Amino acid sequence: MVSPSLPERPPSPPPAPITRRASPKRDALLGAARELFSRQGYRAVGIDTVLARAGVAKMTLYKHFGSKEELIAAVLTQVGEEISAALTARVAATSADGGPPLLAMFDWLEAAVRAPDFHGCLFIKAASEYPDPGDLPRQAAVAFKQNCRALLEQLCRGAGAANPEQLAGALHLLLEGALVLAFLQRDPQAAVDARRAAALLLEDEGIRAGLLCRASAATLH
Amino acid sequence: MVSPSLPERPPSPPPAPITRRASPKRDALLGAARELFSRQGYRAVGIDTVLARAGVAKMTLYKHFGSKEELIAAVLTQVGEEISAALTARVAATSADGGPPLLAMFDWLEAAVRAPDFHGCLFIKAASEYPDPGDLPRQAAVAFKQNCRALLEQLCRGAGAANPEQLAGALHLLLEGALVLAFLQRDPQAAVDARRAAALLLEDEGIRAGLLCRASAATLH
DNA sequence: TCTGGGATAGACAGATTGGTCTATCTCCAA
DNA sequence: TTGGAGATAGACCAATCTGTCTATCCCAGA
């Protein structure tokens, strides 16, 4: 069987409001903010805490980011780019090995929820805490999720699904559900469950490449 | 075919920290808090705003609830009880009509996300904003989700699933995923997708009672 | 009418918040 | 060495936050 086509790079994220250049201070801010926001939430962490953690002065923060919301949006954009790159690489590597690219998404998911710094989905949290459509964090979160959906649809088309949008919709549900339940239950089992359910749905679509050997292995556990 | 057994009432929610008695002021607080927290988030809404909306004095709030967190937890407990009751009733009504109880959960979900006051899942938001395991809002959210899981497992057993825990896990993923995507996308299509995917998974389990006629209707849309 | 329980308006307290700004320092390249 | 860019500590600002409390009012039942 011919391997499904490799995915192209997802669409670019929205442009950052303030010009971005390589800057150790900016990177320190993004890193500290990411860590703190991820653990404790966005509104629960004041900028003074971010500053102390990053070792950066307040004016420097406001030089790089116009507001706290822009800092948050910048964190989300950066994280989103990293995840997109990681997913794309993972899918490409899986394809090169003759495995199922769509299930590569779920392999990435499982690794992500097992990571020690997993504290739930930064994007879901951003949209929850900044729910107004005009809020930058919500916009950045929605943009990223749309990118993920586009990647899923692309992979479904590449896999020859009869209705790629519909299948992508179902798989996306499983991904999001797993992120939420892994966070709530503090247990990566949700990601394992998601992969299994995804495999079943793919099988229903008659997408069998490389599935059976992995599904059999799961059964043996 | 014999209808699956009806579900018993889910386990009781955790006890409220302060004695609850019928009280118009208390109800006003819970109602106002629910509305405001649902729309804007928990930390984004100060208690003064809740008070103004409820038409209640601050001392009265602190008489009924020891802290803002307890107010939040009480809202979640109340909402959780309402949802559990609604789900149980929905499942019972569906069973009485000879329909598939498991899919009744998804019918409820679709109605919920279509409601004008749907602003995302209050429980996911609570756990996101109060992520520490000792935080009352997180505890209340996790308790509710565990109840939902237990109900799902019970229905799966009643439906004769070969592995009810596993099937319940998959269905739970779809439910949570739909809540998140309906919120992010501001589109109830996620709930429709979830129901369809659930129907497929049930079919895979050989649980067919009443499925085909509904699935065919969905196909015609 | 009187009393007790429930409720009120809002002052108070200390802390925190996001953002603005001054004066000064550091570093690097020309 | 000098100048410019980048960065600093931290004061300042107005607003907001959660929770505590006083003095007072209202209502229902005895």
GROMACS .gro file of C-alpha atoms in nm, chain A residues 106 166-167 169-174 194-207 211, chain B residues 174 193 196-201 204:
model
   33
  106PHE     CA    1  -0.235   1.024   1.953
  166GLN     CA    2  -1.631   1.411   0.960
  167LEU     CA    3  -1.357   1.175   1.064
  169GLY     CA    4  -1.417   1.601   1.371
  170ALA     CA    5  -1.443   1.274   1.561
  171LEU     CA    6  -1.071   1.246   1.614
  172HIS     CA    7  -1.051   1.603   1.729
  173LEU     CA    8  -1.315   1.529   1.991
  174LEU     CA    9  -1.106   1.243   2.123
  194ALA     CA   10  -0.832   0.807   2.305
  195ARG     CA   11  -0.586   0.625   2.086
  196ARG     CA   12  -0.780   0.305   2.110
  197ALA     CA   13  -1.107   0.475   2.024
  198ALA     CA   14  -0.938   0.656   1.736
  199ALA     CA   15  -0.808   0.326   1.602
  200LEU     CA   16  -1.160   0.186   1.611
  201LEU     CA   17  -1.299   0.484   1.424
  202LEU     CA   18  -1.026   0.458   1.164
  203GLU     CA   19  -1.102   0.094   1.122
  204ASP     CA   20  -1.467   0.180   1.066
  205GLU     CA   21  -1.352   0.410   0.787
  206GLY     CA   22  -1.168   0.122   0.630
  207ILE     CA   23  -0.835   0.286   0.707
  211LEU     CA   24  -0.341  -0.052   1.249
  395LEU     CA   25  -1.632   1.228   2.328
  414ASP     CA   26  -2.018   1.485   1.576
  417ARG     CA   27  -2.228   1.010   1.562
  418ALA     CA   28  -1.889   0.888   1.680
  419ALA     CA   29  -2.049   0.742   1.992
  420ALA     CA   30  -2.300   0.556   1.779
  421LEU     CA   31  -2.014   0.408   1.576
  422LEU     CA   32  -1.832   0.295   1.888
  425ASP     CA   33  -1.846  -0.176   1.726
   0.00000   0.00000   0.00000
